[in-house]
């Protein structure tokens, strides 16, 4: 008997429960290796597929979409979807889904970790000890910046920005923000937030944390001119998308002590790290792990699978990207 189940390409192994659920409902082709698929492999893989479950590391552009005439749904295992040409997908009536909400707290935890690590020089001090250089307590060793009482500037006040604000309030930080749309006065009061113009947030922040989606408008939003507006004592934190920051300008600003440091979980050309960043002591660099807790990654996987199956079974996805 012919197999009538929908055909799905999964571009990388996900938590086991998600794979089991997929295998129960679809004819699954899965990348057997724990590595990013090449463009050629994706082009070949999507050819006869009804569904695609992909990652933020997979570029799903016009070419991929054109190569998949039967495709009905692209479920992206991420909240960000800048890796997908949404307009091209929508032109072909392909539903695109993402994984919001479930990763909000885990991502906010990591952004706040970077605030603490940069301000208190945690990595630098730990490396000093591990290198065997510590000869005992010293009054002037690794003096950092207080987190409590400092001003946190947030650029982009969506779900994750809001969750970072809650953490900051617990540390008695003042929080100022800029967002395309301003919260209501009541919401600002509830969260203890102050709205400022973009440049004023840059001027005021002791820690500046970026929580924007990446698109043409936000490309290199934090460029040389923006970095110049920051305090010399300030730290730049990014857990959203790397290309929102002009990394070459950031390296120059850090080298010339225009700002005090940076905590980065995302990079312009992942996994390539812009020359100069690795040799700087005043930066903390992480391999895009903001959502990387076992619990959250399981929830993201189930969310992506459920939405993919909903569309393939003729229903509606809960987390459809509608832009
Ligand atoms: C996302 O889901 O977009 C995040 O970058 C994952 O950490």
CSV table of C-alpha atoms and ligand atoms in Angstrom, one decimal:
chain,number,residue,atom,x,y,z
A,1,UNK,CA,0.0,0.0,0.0
A,2,UNK,CA,1.3,3.4,-0.9
A,3,UNK,CA,2.4,5.6,2.0
A,4,UNK,CA,0.0,8.5,2.1
A,5,UNK,CA,1.5,10.3,5.1
A,6,UNK,CA,2.9,13.8,4.4
A,7,UNK,CA,6.6,14.0,3.8
A,8,UNK,CA,8.7,16.2,6.1
A,9,UNK,CA,12.4,17.3,6.1
A,10,UNK,CA,13.9,17.9,9.5
A,11,UNK,CA,17.2,19.7,9.0
A,12,UNK,CA,18.8,18.6,12.3
A,13,UNK,CA,18.2,16.3,15.2
A,14,UNK,CA,15.8,17.7,17.8
A,15,UNK,CA,14.9,16.5,21.4
A,16,UNK,CA,13.7,12.9,21.2
A,17,UNK,CA,10.0,13.4,22.0
A,18,UNK,CA,9.6,15.7,19.1
A,19,UNK,CA,11.1,13.2,16.7
A,20,UNK,CA,8.9,10.4,18.1
A,21,UNK,CA,5.8,12.6,17.5
A,22,UNK,CA,6.9,13.4,14.0
A,23,UNK,CA,7.7,9.8,13.1
A,24,UNK,CA,4.2,8.8,14.3
A,25,UNK,CA,2.5,11.1,11.9
A,26,UNK,CA,4.7,11.8,8.9
A,27,UNK,CA,7.2,10.2,6.6
A,28,UNK,CA,10.3,11.8,8.1
A,29,UNK,CA,13.6,12.5,6.4
A,30,UNK,CA,16.1,13.8,9.0
A,31,UNK,CA,19.6,15.1,8.7
A,32,UNK,CA,21.4,12.1,10.3
A,33,UNK,CA,24.4,14.2,11.4
A,34,UNK,CA,24.6,16.8,14.1
A,35,UNK,CA,25.7,19.6,11.8
A,36,UNK,CA,24.2,22.3,9.7
A,37,UNK,CA,22.9,21.0,6.3
A,38,UNK,CA,24.5,22.5,3.2
A,39,UNK,CA,22.4,24.6,0.9
A,40,UNK,CA,22.7,21.8,-1.8
A,41,UNK,CA,21.4,19.2,0.7
A,42,UNK,CA,18.5,21.4,1.7
A,43,UNK,CA,17.6,22.0,-2.0
A,44,UNK,CA,17.7,18.3,-2.6
A,45,UNK,CA,15.8,17.4,0.6
A,46,UNK,CA,12.9,19.8,0.2
A,47,UNK,CA,12.1,18.7,-3.4
A,48,UNK,CA,9.2,16.4,-2.7
A,49,UNK,CA,8.3,17.6,0.8
A,50,UNK,CA,5.0,18.8,2.3
A,51,UNK,CA,6.6,20.2,5.4
A,52,UNK,CA,10.0,21.6,6.5
A,53,UNK,CA,11.2,21.8,10.1
A,54,UNK,CA,14.3,24.0,10.0
A,55,UNK,CA,16.6,26.0,12.3
A,56,UNK,CA,17.8,29.6,12.5
A,57,UNK,CA,21.0,28.4,10.8
A,58,UNK,CA,19.2,27.3,7.7
A,59,UNK,CA,18.8,30.0,5.0
A,60,UNK,CA,15.3,29.3,3.5
A,61,UNK,CA,15.4,31.7,0.6
A,62,UNK,CA,13.6,32.0,-2.7
A,63,UNK,CA,15.7,29.3,-4.2
A,64,UNK,CA,14.8,26.8,-1.5
A,65,UNK,CA,11.1,27.7,-1.7
A,66,UNK,CA,11.1,27.4,-5.5
A,67,UNK,CA,12.6,24.0,-5.2
A,68,UNK,CA,9.7,22.7,-3.0
A,69,UNK,CA,6.5,22.9,-5.1
A,70,UNK,CA,4.5,20.8,-2.6
A,71,UNK,CA,5.6,22.7,0.5
A,72,UNK,CA,2.7,23.8,2.8
A,73,UNK,CA,4.5,24.7,6.0
A,74,UNK,CA,7.9,25.8,7.2
A,75,UNK,CA,8.2,25.5,11.0
A,76,UNK,CA,11.2,27.4,12.3
A,77,UNK,CA,12.8,26.1,15.5
A,78,UNK,CA,13.4,29.6,16.8
A,79,UNK,CA,11.5,32.7,17.7
A,80,UNK,CA,13.6,34.8,15.2
A,81,UNK,CA,12.7,34.1,11.5
A,82,UNK,CA,15.1,36.3,9.6
A,83,UNK,CA,16.6,33.2,8.1
A,84,UNK,CA,13.4,32.7,6.1
A,85,UNK,CA,12.2,34.7,3.1
A,86,UNK,CA,8.7,35.2,4.5
A,87,UNK,CA,7.3,37.1,1.5
A,88,UNK,CA,8.5,34.4,-0.9
A,89,UNK,CA,6.8,31.7,1.3
A,90,UNK,CA,3.6,33.7,1.6
A,91,UNK,CA,3.5,34.2,-2.2
A,92,UNK,CA,3.3,30.4,-2.5
A,93,UNK,CA,0.7,30.1,0.3
A,94,UNK,CA,3.2,28.4,2.6
A,95,UNK,CA,2.5,28.9,6.3
A,96,UNK,CA,5.6,29.9,8.3
A,97,UNK,CA,5.7,29.3,12.1
A,98,UNK,CA,8.1,30.2,14.9
A,99,UNK,CA,8.5,29.4,18.6
A,100,UNK,CA,7.7,32.5,20.7
A,101,UNK,CA,7.0,32.7,24.5
A,102,UNK,CA,8.5,29.3,25.5
A,103,UNK,CA,12.0,30.7,25.3
A,104,UNK,CA,11.4,34.1,26.8
A,105,UNK,CA,12.5,33.5,30.4
A,106,UNK,CA,15.5,31.3,29.4
A,107,UNK,CA,16.7,34.0,26.9
A,108,UNK,CA,16.2,36.8,29.5
A,109,UNK,CA,18.1,34.8,32.0
A,110,UNK,CA,21.1,34.7,29.6
A,111,UNK,CA,20.9,38.4,28.8
A,112,UNK,CA,21.0,39.1,32.5
A,113,UNK,CA,23.9,36.6,33.0
A,114,UNK,CA,25.8,38.7,30.4
A,115,UNK,CA,25.0,41.9,32.3
A,116,UNK,CA,26.4,40.3,35.5
A,117,UNK,CA,29.4,38.7,33.8
A,118,UNK,CA,30.5,41.9,32.0
A,119,UNK,CA,29.9,44.3,34.9
A,120,UNK,CA,31.6,42.1,37.5
A,121,UNK,CA,34.4,40.8,35.2
A,122,UNK,CA,33.4,37.2,36.0
A,123,UNK,CA,35.1,35.5,33.1
A,124,UNK,CA,38.3,37.5,33.3
A,125,UNK,CA,38.6,36.8,37.0
A,126,UNK,CA,37.8,33.1,36.6
A,127,UNK,CA,40.4,32.7,33.8
A,128,UNK,CA,43.0,34.5,36.0
A,129,UNK,CA,42.5,32.0,38.8
A,130,UNK,CA,42.5,29.0,36.4
A,131,UNK,CA,45.8,30.2,34.8
A,132,UNK,CA,47.4,29.9,38.3
A,133,UNK,CA,48.0,33.7,38.6
A,134,UNK,CA,46.0,34.3,41.8
A,135,UNK,CA,48.3,34.9,44.7
A,136,UNK,CA,45.6,35.8,47.3
A,137,UNK,CA,42.9,38.3,47.9
A,138,UNK,CA,43.7,41.9,47.0
A,139,UNK,CA,41.8,45.1,47.5
A,140,UNK,CA,42.2,46.3,43.9
A,141,UNK,CA,41.7,43.0,42.1
A,142,UNK,CA,39.1,42.8,39.4
A,143,UNK,CA,37.1,45.9,40.4
A,144,UNK,CA,33.9,45.9,38.4
A,145,UNK,CA,30.7,47.9,38.0
A,146,UNK,CA,27.8,47.6,40.4
A,147,UNK,CA,24.7,46.2,38.8
A,148,UNK,CA,22.4,47.4,41.6
A,149,UNK,CA,21.6,51.0,41.1
A,150,UNK,CA,22.9,51.1,37.5
A,151,UNK,CA,20.8,52.1,34.6
A,152,UNK,CA,19.8,49.4,32.1
A,153,UNK,CA,18.9,50.7,28.7
A,154,UNK,CA,16.7,48.3,26.6
A,155,UNK,CA,16.4,48.7,22.9
A,156,UNK,CA,13.4,46.7,21.8
A,157,UNK,CA,10.7,46.1,24.5
A,158,UNK,CA,9.0,42.9,23.4
A,159,UNK,CA,8.6,39.7,25.3
A,160,UNK,CA,12.3,39.2,26.1
A,161,UNK,CA,13.0,42.9,26.8
A,162,UNK,CA,10.1,42.9,29.3
A,163,UNK,CA,11.4,39.7,31.0
A,164,UNK,CA,14.9,41.3,31.3
A,165,UNK,CA,13.2,44.4,32.8
A,166,UNK,CA,11.6,42.2,35.5
A,167,UNK,CA,15.0,40.8,36.4
A,168,UNK,CA,16.6,44.2,36.4
A,169,UNK,CA,14.0,45.5,38.8
A,170,UNK,CA,14.9,42.7,41.2
A,171,UNK,CA,18.4,44.1,41.1
A,172,UNK,CA,17.2,47.7,41.8
A,173,UNK,CA,18.3,48.9,38.4
A,174,UNK,CA,16.7,51.9,36.7
A,175,UNK,CA,15.3,50.8,33.4
A,176,UNK,CA,14.9,53.1,30.4
A,177,UNK,CA,13.8,51.8,27.0
A,178,UNK,CA,13.2,52.6,23.4
A,179,UNK,CA,10.8,50.7,21.3
A,180,UNK,CA,9.0,51.4,18.0
A,181,UNK,CA,5.7,51.5,19.8
A,182,UNK,CA,5.6,52.8,23.3
A,183,UNK,CA,3.8,51.0,26.2
A,184,UNK,CA,0.8,52.6,27.9
A,185,UNK,CA,1.6,54.8,30.9
A,186,UNK,CA,-0.1,52.1,33.0
A,187,UNK,CA,2.2,49.3,31.6
A,188,UNK,CA,5.3,51.5,32.1
A,189,UNK,CA,4.3,52.2,35.7
A,190,UNK,CA,3.6,48.5,36.4
A,191,UNK,CA,7.0,47.5,35.0
A,192,UNK,CA,8.9,50.5,36.4
A,193,UNK,CA,10.0,51.7,33.0
A,194,UNK,CA,10.9,55.0,31.5
A,195,UNK,CA,10.5,55.6,27.8
A,196,UNK,CA,13.2,57.7,26.1
A,197,UNK,CA,14.3,58.6,22.6
A,198,UNK,CA,16.7,56.1,21.0
A,199,UNK,CA,19.7,58.4,21.4
A,200,UNK,CA,18.8,59.2,25.0
A,201,UNK,CA,18.7,55.5,25.9
A,202,UNK,CA,22.3,55.2,24.4
A,203,UNK,CA,23.4,58.2,26.5
A,204,UNK,CA,21.9,57.1,29.7
A,205,UNK,CA,22.6,53.4,29.9
A,206,UNK,CA,25.3,51.8,32.0
A,207,UNK,CA,24.2,48.5,30.4
A,208,UNK,CA,22.6,48.6,27.0
A,209,UNK,CA,20.8,45.4,26.0
A,210,UNK,CA,19.5,44.8,22.5
A,211,UNK,CA,16.2,42.9,22.1
A,212,UNK,CA,15.0,43.6,18.5
A,213,UNK,CA,14.1,41.4,15.6
A,214,UNK,CA,16.7,41.6,12.8
A,215,UNK,CA,15.6,43.1,9.5
A,216,UNK,CA,16.7,45.7,6.9
A,217,UNK,CA,15.7,48.5,9.4
A,218,UNK,CA,17.7,47.1,12.3
A,219,UNK,CA,20.8,46.1,10.3
A,220,UNK,CA,23.8,47.8,12.0
A,221,UNK,CA,21.5,49.9,14.1
A,222,UNK,CA,24.3,49.9,16.6
A,223,UNK,CA,27.0,51.4,14.4
A,224,UNK,CA,30.0,53.6,15.1
A,225,UNK,CA,27.8,56.7,15.6
A,226,UNK,CA,25.6,54.9,18.1
A,227,UNK,CA,28.6,53.5,20.0
A,228,UNK,CA,30.0,57.0,20.2
A,229,UNK,CA,26.8,58.1,22.0
A,230,UNK,CA,27.3,55.5,24.8
A,231,UNK,CA,29.1,56.2,28.1
A,232,UNK,CA,32.7,55.2,28.2
A,233,UNK,CA,31.8,53.2,31.3
A,234,UNK,CA,28.9,51.3,29.6
A,235,UNK,CA,28.6,47.7,28.5
A,236,UNK,CA,26.8,46.5,25.4
A,237,UNK,CA,24.8,43.3,25.6
A,238,UNK,CA,23.4,41.4,22.6
A,239,UNK,CA,21.3,38.2,22.7
A,240,UNK,CA,19.1,39.0,19.7
A,241,UNK,CA,20.8,38.9,16.3
A,242,UNK,CA,24.4,39.7,15.6
A,243,UNK,CA,24.0,41.9,12.5
A,244,UNK,CA,22.1,44.5,14.5
A,245,UNK,CA,25.6,45.5,15.7
A,246,UNK,CA,28.4,46.6,13.3
A,247,UNK,CA,31.0,44.3,14.8
A,248,UNK,CA,33.9,46.0,13.1
A,249,UNK,CA,32.8,49.3,14.7
A,250,UNK,CA,32.3,47.5,18.0
A,251,UNK,CA,35.9,46.1,18.0
A,252,UNK,CA,37.2,49.6,17.3
A,253,UNK,CA,35.1,51.1,20.1
A,254,UNK,CA,36.3,48.4,22.6
A,255,UNK,CA,40.0,48.7,21.6
A,256,UNK,CA,39.8,52.5,21.9
A,257,UNK,CA,38.0,52.3,25.3
A,258,UNK,CA,35.0,54.2,23.9
A,259,UNK,CA,32.8,51.7,25.9
A,260,UNK,CA,33.8,49.5,28.8
A,261,UNK,CA,32.9,46.1,27.4
A,262,UNK,CA,30.4,43.8,25.7
A,263,UNK,CA,28.6,40.6,26.2
A,264,UNK,CA,27.6,38.9,23.0
A,265,UNK,CA,25.7,35.7,22.4
A,266,UNK,CA,25.1,36.3,18.7
A,267,UNK,CA,27.4,37.4,15.9
A,268,UNK,CA,27.1,38.9,12.4
A,269,UNK,CA,28.3,35.8,10.5
A,270,UNK,CA,27.9,32.9,12.9
A,271,UNK,CA,30.0,30.9,13.6
A,272,UNK,CA,32.7,33.3,12.3
A,273,UNK,CA,33.9,35.7,14.9
A,274,UNK,CA,35.0,39.2,13.6
A,275,UNK,CA,38.8,39.6,13.9
A,276,UNK,CA,39.8,41.4,17.0
A,277,UNK,CA,36.9,40.3,19.2
A,278,UNK,CA,38.6,37.1,20.5
A,279,UNK,CA,41.7,38.8,21.8
A,280,UNK,CA,39.8,41.4,23.9
A,281,UNK,CA,39.6,40.9,27.6
A,282,UNK,CA,36.6,43.1,28.1
A,283,UNK,CA,34.2,41.0,26.1
A,284,UNK,CA,32.2,37.8,27.0
A,285,UNK,CA,31.5,35.7,23.9
A,286,UNK,CA,29.0,32.9,24.0
A,287,UNK,CA,28.0,30.5,21.1
A,288,UNK,CA,24.3,31.6,20.7
A,289,UNK,CA,23.0,29.7,23.8
A,290,UNK,CA,20.2,32.1,24.9
A,291,UNK,CA,17.5,29.5,24.6
A,292,UNK,CA,19.7,26.6,25.5
A,293,UNK,CA,18.1,24.9,28.5
A,294,UNK,CA,16.9,21.3,28.2
A,295,UNK,CA,13.3,22.3,29.2
A,296,UNK,CA,13.1,25.2,26.8
A,297,UNK,CA,14.6,23.4,23.8
A,298,UNK,CA,12.0,20.5,24.4
A,299,UNK,CA,9.2,23.0,24.5
A,300,UNK,CA,10.4,24.7,21.3
A,301,UNK,CA,10.7,21.4,19.5
A,302,UNK,CA,7.1,20.3,20.5
A,303,UNK,CA,5.8,23.7,19.5
A,304,UNK,CA,7.4,23.5,16.1
A,305,UNK,CA,6.2,19.9,15.6
A,306,UNK,CA,2.6,20.7,16.7
A,307,UNK,CA,2.3,23.6,14.4
A,308,UNK,CA,3.8,21.7,11.5
A,309,UNK,CA,1.4,18.8,12.0
A,310,UNK,CA,-1.6,21.1,12.5
A,311,UNK,CA,-1.0,22.6,9.0
A,312,UNK,CA,-0.3,19.3,7.4
A,313,UNK,CA,-3.5,17.9,8.9
A,314,UNK,CA,-5.6,20.7,7.5
A,315,UNK,CA,-5.8,22.8,10.7
A,316,UNK,CA,-4.4,26.1,11.8
A,317,UNK,CA,-1.0,26.8,13.3
A,318,UNK,CA,-1.0,28.5,16.7
A,319,UNK,CA,2.3,30.4,16.0
A,320,UNK,CA,1.9,31.5,12.5
A,321,UNK,CA,4.3,34.3,11.4
A,322,UNK,CA,2.0,37.0,9.9
A,323,UNK,CA,4.0,39.7,8.4
B,1,LIG,C1,15.8,32.3,18.6
B,1,LIG,O1,15.0,31.4,18.9
B,1,LIG,O2,15.6,33.1,17.7
B,1,LIG,C2,17.0,32.4,19.4
B,1,LIG,O3,18.0,33.2,18.8
B,1,LIG,C3,17.5,31.1,19.9
B,1,LIG,O4,18.4,31.3,20.9
